[in-house]
Short mmCIF file of C-alpha atoms in Angstrom, two decimals:
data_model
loop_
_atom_site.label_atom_id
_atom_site.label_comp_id
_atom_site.label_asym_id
_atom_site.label_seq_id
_atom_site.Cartn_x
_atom_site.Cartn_y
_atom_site.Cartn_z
CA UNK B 1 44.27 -92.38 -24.27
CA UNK B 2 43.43 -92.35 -27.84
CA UNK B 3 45.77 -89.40 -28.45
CA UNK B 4 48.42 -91.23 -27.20
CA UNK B 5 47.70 -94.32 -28.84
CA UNK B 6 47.14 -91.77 -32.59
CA UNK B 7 50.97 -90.46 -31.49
CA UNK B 8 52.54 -93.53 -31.21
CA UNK B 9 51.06 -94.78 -34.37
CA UNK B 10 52.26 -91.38 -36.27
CA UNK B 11 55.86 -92.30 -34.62
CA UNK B 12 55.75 -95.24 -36.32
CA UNK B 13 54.85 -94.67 -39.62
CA UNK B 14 57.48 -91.58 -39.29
CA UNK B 15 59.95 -94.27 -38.37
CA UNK B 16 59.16 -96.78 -41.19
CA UNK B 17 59.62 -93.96 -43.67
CA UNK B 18 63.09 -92.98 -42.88
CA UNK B 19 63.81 -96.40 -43.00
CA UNK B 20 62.25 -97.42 -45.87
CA UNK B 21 64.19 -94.38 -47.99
CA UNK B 22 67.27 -95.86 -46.47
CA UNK B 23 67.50 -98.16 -49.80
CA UNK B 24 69.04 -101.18 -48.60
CA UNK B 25 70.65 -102.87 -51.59
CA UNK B 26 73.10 -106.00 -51.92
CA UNK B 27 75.27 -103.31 -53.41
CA UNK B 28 75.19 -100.75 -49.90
CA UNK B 29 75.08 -103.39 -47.19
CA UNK B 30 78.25 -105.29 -48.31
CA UNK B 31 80.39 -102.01 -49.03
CA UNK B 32 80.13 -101.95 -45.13
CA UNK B 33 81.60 -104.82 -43.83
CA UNK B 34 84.00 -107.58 -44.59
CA UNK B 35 82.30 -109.58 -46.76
CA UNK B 36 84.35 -112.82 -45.85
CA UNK B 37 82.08 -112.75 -42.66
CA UNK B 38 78.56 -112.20 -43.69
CA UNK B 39 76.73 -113.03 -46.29
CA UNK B 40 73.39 -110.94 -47.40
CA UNK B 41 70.09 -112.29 -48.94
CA UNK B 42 68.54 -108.95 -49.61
CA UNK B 43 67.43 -110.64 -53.01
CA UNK B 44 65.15 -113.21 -51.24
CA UNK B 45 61.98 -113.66 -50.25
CA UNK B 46 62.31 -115.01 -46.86
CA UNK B 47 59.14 -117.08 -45.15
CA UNK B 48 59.41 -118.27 -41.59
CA UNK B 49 56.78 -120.19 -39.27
CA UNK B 50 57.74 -119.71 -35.64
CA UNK B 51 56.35 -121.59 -32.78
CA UNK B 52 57.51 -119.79 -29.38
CA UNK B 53 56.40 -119.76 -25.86
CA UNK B 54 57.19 -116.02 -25.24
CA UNK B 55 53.77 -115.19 -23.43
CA UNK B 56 53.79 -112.91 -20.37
CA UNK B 57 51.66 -113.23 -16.64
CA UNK B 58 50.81 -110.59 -15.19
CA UNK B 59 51.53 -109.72 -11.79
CA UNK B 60 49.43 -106.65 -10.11
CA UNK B 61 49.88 -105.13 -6.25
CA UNK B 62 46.98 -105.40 -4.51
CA UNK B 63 46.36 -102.10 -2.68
CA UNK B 64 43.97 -103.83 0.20
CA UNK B 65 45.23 -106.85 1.17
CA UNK B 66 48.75 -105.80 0.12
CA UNK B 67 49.00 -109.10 -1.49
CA UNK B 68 50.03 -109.88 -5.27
CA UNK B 69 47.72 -110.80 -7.82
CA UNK B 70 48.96 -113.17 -10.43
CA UNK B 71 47.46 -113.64 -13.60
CA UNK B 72 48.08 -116.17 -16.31
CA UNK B 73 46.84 -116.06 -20.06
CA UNK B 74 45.16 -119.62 -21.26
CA UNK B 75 47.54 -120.04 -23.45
CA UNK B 76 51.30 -121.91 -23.73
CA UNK B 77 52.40 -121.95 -27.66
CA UNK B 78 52.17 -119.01 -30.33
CA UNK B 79 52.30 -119.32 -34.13
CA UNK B 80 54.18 -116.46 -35.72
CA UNK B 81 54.68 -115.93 -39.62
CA UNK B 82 57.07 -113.74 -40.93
CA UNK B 83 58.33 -112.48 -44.11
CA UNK B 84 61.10 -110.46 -44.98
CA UNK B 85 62.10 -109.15 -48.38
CA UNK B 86 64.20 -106.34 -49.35
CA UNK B 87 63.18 -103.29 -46.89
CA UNK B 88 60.36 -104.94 -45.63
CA UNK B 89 60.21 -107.16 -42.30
CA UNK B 90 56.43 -108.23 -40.92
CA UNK B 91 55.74 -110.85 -37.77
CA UNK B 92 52.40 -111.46 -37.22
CA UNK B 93 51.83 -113.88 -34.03
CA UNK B 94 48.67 -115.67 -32.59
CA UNK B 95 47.63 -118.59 -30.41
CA UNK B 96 45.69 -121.21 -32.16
CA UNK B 97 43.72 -124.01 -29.98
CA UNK B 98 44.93 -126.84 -31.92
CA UNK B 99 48.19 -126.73 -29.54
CA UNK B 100 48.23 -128.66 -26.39
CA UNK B 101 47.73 -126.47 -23.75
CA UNK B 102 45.67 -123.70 -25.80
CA UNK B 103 42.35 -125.42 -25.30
CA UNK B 104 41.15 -125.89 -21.69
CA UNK B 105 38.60 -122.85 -21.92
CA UNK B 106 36.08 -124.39 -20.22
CA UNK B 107 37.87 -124.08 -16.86
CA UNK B 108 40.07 -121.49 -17.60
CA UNK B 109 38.12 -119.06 -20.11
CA UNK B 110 39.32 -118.38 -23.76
CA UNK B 111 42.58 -116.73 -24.65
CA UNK B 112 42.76 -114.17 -27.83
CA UNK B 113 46.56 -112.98 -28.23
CA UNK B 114 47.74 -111.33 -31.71
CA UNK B 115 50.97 -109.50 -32.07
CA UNK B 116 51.85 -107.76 -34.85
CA UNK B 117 55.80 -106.93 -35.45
CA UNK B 118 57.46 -104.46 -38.14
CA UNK B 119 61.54 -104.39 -38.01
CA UNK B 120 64.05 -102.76 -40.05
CA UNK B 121 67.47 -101.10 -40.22
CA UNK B 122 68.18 -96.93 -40.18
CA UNK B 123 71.58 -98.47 -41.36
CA UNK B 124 73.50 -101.47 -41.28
CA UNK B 125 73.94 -101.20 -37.84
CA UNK B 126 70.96 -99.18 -36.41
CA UNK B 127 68.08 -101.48 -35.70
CA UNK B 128 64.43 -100.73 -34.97
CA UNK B 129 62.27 -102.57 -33.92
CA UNK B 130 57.92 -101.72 -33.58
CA UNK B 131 55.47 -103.84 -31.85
CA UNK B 132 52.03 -104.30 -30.75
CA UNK B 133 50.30 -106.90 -28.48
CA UNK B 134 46.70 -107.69 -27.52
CA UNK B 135 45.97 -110.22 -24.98
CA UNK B 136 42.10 -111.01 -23.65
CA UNK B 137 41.30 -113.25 -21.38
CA UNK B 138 43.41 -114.34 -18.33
CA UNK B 139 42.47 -116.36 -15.06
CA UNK B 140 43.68 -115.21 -11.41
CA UNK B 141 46.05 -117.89 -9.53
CA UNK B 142 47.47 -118.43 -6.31
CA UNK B 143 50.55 -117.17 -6.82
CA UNK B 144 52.07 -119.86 -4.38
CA UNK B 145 51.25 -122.84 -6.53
CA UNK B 146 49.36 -121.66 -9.40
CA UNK B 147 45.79 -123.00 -8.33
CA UNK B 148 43.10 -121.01 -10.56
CA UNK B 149 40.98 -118.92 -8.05
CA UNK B 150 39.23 -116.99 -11.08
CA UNK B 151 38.90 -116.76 -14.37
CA UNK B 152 38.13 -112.88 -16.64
CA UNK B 153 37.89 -113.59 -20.15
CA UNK B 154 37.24 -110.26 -21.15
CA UNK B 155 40.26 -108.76 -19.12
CA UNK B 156 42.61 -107.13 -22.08
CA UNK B 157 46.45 -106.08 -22.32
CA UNK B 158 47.56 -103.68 -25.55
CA UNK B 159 51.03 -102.80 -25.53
CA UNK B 160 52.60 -100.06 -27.77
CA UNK B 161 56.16 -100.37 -27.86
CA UNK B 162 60.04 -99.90 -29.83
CA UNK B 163 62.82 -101.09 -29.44
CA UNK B 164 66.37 -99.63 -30.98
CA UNK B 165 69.84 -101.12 -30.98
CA UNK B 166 73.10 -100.30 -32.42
CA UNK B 167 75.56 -103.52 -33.45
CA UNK B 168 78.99 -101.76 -32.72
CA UNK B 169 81.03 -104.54 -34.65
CA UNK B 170 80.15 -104.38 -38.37
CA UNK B 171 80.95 -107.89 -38.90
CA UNK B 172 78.62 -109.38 -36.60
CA UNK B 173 75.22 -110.11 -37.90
CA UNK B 174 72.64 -109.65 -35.84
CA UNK B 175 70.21 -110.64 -39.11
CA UNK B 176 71.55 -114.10 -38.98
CA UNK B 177 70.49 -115.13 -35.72
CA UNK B 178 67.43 -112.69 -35.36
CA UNK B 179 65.36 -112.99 -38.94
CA UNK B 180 68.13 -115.56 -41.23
CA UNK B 181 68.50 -112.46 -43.67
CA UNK B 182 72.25 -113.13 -43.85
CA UNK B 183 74.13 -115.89 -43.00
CA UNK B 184 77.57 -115.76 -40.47
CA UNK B 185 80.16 -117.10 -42.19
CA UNK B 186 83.43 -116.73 -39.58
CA UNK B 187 82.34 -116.71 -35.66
CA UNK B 188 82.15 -113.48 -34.32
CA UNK B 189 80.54 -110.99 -31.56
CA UNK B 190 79.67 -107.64 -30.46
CA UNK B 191 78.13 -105.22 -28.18
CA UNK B 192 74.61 -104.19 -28.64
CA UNK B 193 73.33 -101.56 -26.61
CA UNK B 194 69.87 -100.97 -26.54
CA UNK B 195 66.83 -98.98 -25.48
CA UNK B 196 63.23 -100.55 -25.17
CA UNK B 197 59.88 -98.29 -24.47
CA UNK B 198 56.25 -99.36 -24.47
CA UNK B 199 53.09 -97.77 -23.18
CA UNK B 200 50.57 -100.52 -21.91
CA UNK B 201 46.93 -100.58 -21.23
CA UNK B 202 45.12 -103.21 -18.71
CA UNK B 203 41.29 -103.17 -18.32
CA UNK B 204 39.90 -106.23 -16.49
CA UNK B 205 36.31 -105.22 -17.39
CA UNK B 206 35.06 -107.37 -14.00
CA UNK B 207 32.10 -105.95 -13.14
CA UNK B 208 31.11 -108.70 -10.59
CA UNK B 209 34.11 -107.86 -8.34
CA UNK B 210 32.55 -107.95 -4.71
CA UNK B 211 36.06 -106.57 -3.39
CA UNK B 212 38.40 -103.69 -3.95
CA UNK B 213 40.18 -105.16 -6.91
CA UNK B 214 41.80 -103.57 -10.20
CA UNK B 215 40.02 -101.83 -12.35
CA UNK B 216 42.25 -100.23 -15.00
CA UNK B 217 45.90 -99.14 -15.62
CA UNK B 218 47.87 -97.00 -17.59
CA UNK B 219 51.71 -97.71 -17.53
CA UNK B 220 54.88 -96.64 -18.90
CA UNK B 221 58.43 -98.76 -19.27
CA UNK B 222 61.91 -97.64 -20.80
CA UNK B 223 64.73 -99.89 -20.74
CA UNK B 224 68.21 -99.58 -21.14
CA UNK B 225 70.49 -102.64 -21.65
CA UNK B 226 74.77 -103.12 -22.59
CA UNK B 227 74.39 -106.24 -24.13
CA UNK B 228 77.03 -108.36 -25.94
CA UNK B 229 76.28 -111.47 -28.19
CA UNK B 230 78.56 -113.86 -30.32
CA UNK B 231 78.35 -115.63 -33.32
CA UNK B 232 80.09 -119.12 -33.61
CA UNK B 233 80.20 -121.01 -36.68
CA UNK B 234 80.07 -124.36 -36.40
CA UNK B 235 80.94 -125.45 -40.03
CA UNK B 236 79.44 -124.01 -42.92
CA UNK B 237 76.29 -124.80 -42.33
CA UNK B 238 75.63 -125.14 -38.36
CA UNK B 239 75.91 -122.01 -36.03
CA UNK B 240 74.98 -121.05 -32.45
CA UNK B 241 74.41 -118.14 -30.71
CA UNK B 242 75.05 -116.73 -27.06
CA UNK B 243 73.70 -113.08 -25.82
CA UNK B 244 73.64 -111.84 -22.59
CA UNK B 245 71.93 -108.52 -21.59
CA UNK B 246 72.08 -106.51 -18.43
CA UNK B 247 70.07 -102.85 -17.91
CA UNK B 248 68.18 -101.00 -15.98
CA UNK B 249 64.72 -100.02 -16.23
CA UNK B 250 62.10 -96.77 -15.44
CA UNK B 251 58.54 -98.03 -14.91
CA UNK B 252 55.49 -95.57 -14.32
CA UNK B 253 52.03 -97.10 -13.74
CA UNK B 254 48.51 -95.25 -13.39
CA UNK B 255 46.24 -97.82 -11.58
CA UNK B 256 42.66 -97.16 -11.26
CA UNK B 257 41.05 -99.79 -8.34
CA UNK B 258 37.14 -100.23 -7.95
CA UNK B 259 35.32 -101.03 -4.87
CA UNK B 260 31.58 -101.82 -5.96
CA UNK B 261 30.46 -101.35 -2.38
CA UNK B 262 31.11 -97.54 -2.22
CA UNK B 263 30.51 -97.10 -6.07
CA UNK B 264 34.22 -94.87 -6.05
CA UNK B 265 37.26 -95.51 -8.07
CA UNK B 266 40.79 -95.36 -6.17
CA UNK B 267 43.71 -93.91 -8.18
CA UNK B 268 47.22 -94.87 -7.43
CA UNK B 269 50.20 -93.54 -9.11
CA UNK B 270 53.75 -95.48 -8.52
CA UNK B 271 56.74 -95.30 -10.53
CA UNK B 272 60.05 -97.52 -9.97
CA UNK B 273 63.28 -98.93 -11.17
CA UNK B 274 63.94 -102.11 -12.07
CA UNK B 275 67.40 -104.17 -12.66
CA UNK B 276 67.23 -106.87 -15.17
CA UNK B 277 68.48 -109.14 -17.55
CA UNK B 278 68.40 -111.28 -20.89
CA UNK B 279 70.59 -114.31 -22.21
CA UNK B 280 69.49 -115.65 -25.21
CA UNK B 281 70.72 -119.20 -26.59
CA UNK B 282 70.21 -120.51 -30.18
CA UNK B 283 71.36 -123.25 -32.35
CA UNK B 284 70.21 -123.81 -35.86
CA UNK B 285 71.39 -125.28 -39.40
CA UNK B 286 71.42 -122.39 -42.02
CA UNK B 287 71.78 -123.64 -45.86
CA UNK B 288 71.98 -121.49 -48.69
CA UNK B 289 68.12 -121.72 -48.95
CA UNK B 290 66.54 -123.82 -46.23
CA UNK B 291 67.05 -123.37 -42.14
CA UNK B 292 65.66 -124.10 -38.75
CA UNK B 293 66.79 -124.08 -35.24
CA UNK B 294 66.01 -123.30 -31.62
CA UNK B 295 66.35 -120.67 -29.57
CA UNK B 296 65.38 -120.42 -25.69
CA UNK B 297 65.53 -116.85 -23.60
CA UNK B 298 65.84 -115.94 -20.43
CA UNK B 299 64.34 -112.52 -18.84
CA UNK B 300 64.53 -111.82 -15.18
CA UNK B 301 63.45 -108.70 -13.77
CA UNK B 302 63.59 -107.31 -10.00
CA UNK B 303 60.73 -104.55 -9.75
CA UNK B 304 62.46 -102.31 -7.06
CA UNK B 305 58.57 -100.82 -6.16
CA UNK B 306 56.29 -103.34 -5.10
CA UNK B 307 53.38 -101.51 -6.31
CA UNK B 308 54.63 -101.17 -9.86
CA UNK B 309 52.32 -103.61 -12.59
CA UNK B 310 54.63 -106.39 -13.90
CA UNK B 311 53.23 -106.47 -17.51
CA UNK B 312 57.19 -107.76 -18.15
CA UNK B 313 57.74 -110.61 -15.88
CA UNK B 314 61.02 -112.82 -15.02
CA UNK B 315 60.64 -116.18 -17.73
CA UNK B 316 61.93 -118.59 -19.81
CA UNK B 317 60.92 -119.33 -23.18
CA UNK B 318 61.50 -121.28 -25.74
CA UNK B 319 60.95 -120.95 -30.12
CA UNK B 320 61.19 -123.51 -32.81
CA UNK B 321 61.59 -122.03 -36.49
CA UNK B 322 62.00 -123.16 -39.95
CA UNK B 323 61.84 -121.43 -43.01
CA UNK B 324 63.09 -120.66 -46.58
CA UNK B 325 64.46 -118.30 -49.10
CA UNK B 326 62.60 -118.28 -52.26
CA UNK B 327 63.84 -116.36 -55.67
CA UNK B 328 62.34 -113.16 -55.75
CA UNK B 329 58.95 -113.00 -58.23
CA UNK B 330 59.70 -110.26 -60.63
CA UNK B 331 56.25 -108.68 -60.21
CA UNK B 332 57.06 -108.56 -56.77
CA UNK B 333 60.26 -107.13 -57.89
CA UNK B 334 59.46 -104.27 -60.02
CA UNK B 335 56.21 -103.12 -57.33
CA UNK B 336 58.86 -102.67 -54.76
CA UNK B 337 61.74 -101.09 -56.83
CA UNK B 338 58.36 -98.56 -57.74
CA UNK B 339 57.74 -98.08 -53.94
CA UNK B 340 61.48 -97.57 -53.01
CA UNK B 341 61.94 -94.89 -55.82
CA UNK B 342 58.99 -92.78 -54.54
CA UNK B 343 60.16 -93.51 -51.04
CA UNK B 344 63.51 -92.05 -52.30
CA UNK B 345 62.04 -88.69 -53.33
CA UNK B 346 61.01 -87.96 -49.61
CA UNK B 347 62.67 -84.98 -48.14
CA UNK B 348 64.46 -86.97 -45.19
#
């Protein structure tokens, strides 16, 4: 698993590279589109606090009562801070307990989650997106009405995963409703077609289990999606957003179950298809330095294979931002104009 996990990493960093010799000035990015449409903030500094409700149950096949386990994080709310300035775009995401619903862990257990996001453009058009999640500590529900039956605080989710779009129409910007980089400035949409992969690791570390129950798992997920989203413009300074996204997914899971009566270890392999979907709503006030808005998403997948691991479950969520563009320091300035020219010497 480690090599895997030491590949993925080097994919990254190969990733961020190209990107970040891709010099992405003012200058380049409005050469390539109608400039009456978008407008570019490349010269900001651009903080953002996020507070979203995009965390994911788990739902795992049960190979002995052929039953489905549900499992539910002890969380509700996550904090995310980003920052984007010139080539650079960082997310970092956790749950504090201060937030209603994040602090019931003496019946439920504790919660850890921390995601950690890097995006950026090969072009203006060609998106990529890197992430990684860790989640510890769930509790096992009746999937009928939610009930808690159990809770395993040191159960653990990682997931390793990309995602890359291309924006066909150059005067749609996706930056304005996705990171407020740019701002739309006549209404406007596009198709986006996408691909999404992630490896994901679950180990429930429940040694007490007196039944055949879950011990590990090792899965695979790649996505494709034809989605098509529109900017409208409100007025100059209120827009909204509409996206709708239907694909079709490859899933291949590795599940390792434990039965501490025998002392032996079960493998099951399964692979599937499933058919899903995203919509994504927003509305938000963007001035020339200050915005905020609200966006809410909706995911539904149908898992073809029953026995497949549902580490991306059907949802709704919702995410409440505000942030602002500050002048660029010229320190700041002049350490990143360093970086970009060395960047710019790489042979690719």
């Amino acid at each position: 698993m480690d090599f895997r996990k030491l590949v993925f990493i080097g994919y990254c960093i190969f990733l961020s590279t190209f990107a970040f010799s891709q010099n992405d000035s003012i200058q380049e990015v409005t050469q390539k589109y109608d400039t009456l449409y978008r407008v570019n903030y490349a010269n900001k500094m651009i903080c953002k606090l996020n507070i979203d409700s995009d965390i994911n149950n788990l739902y795992i096949r049960n190979v002995k009562e052929k039953s489905e386990n549900k499992f539910i994080p002890n969380e509700i709310f996550k904090l995310r801070f980003s920052f984007d300035y010139r080539f650079l775009g960082l997310t970092v995401s956790f749950s504090p307990s201060f937030f209603p619903g994040n602090n019931d862990n003496a019946v439920k257990g504790n919660t850890l989650i921390l995601d950690l996001g890097f995006k950026f453009f090969y072009s203006d058009r060609l998106r990529q997106e890197i992430i990684y999640k860790n989640v510890q500590g769930y509790y096992l529900v009746d999937p009928d009405n939610d009930t808690l039956i159990e809770a395993f605080p040191q159960m653990k989710v990682n997931t390793y995963g990309g995602k890359t779009f291309f924006i066909v129409n150059p005067n749609f910007s996706y930056r304005a409703y996705e990171s407020q980089t740019e701002r739309q400035m006549k209404s406007v949409g596009s198709f986006i077609p996408s691909i999404y992969y992630a490896y994901n690791t679950l180990e429930t570390n429940a040694d007490n289990s007196s039944k055949l129950f879950i011990d590990k798992i090792y899965s695979y997920d790649v996505i494709v999606q034809a989605g098509y989203m529109y900017n409208l413009v409100l007025d100059k300074k209120w827009f909204a957003t509409a996206g709708l996204h239907p694909g079709i997914g490859y899933n291949h899971s590795k599940n390792f179950y434990h039965n501490n009566q025998s002392s032996q270890e079960l493998e099951k392999n399964s692979q599937g298809i499933n058919i899903n979907i995203d919509a994504n709503l927003a509305l938000g006030f963007n001035n020339s330095n200050f915005f905020s808005g609200f966006k809410a998403n909706y995911r539904n997948f149908n898992y073809i294979n029953e026995l497949n691991t549902e580490f991306i479950s059907s949802r709704i969520g919702f995410d409440f931002f505000i942030g602002y563009r500050f002048k660029e320091s010229k320190p700041i300035k002049k350490v990143f104009q360093k970086i970009e020219k060395q960047l710019d010497r790489l042979p690719i």
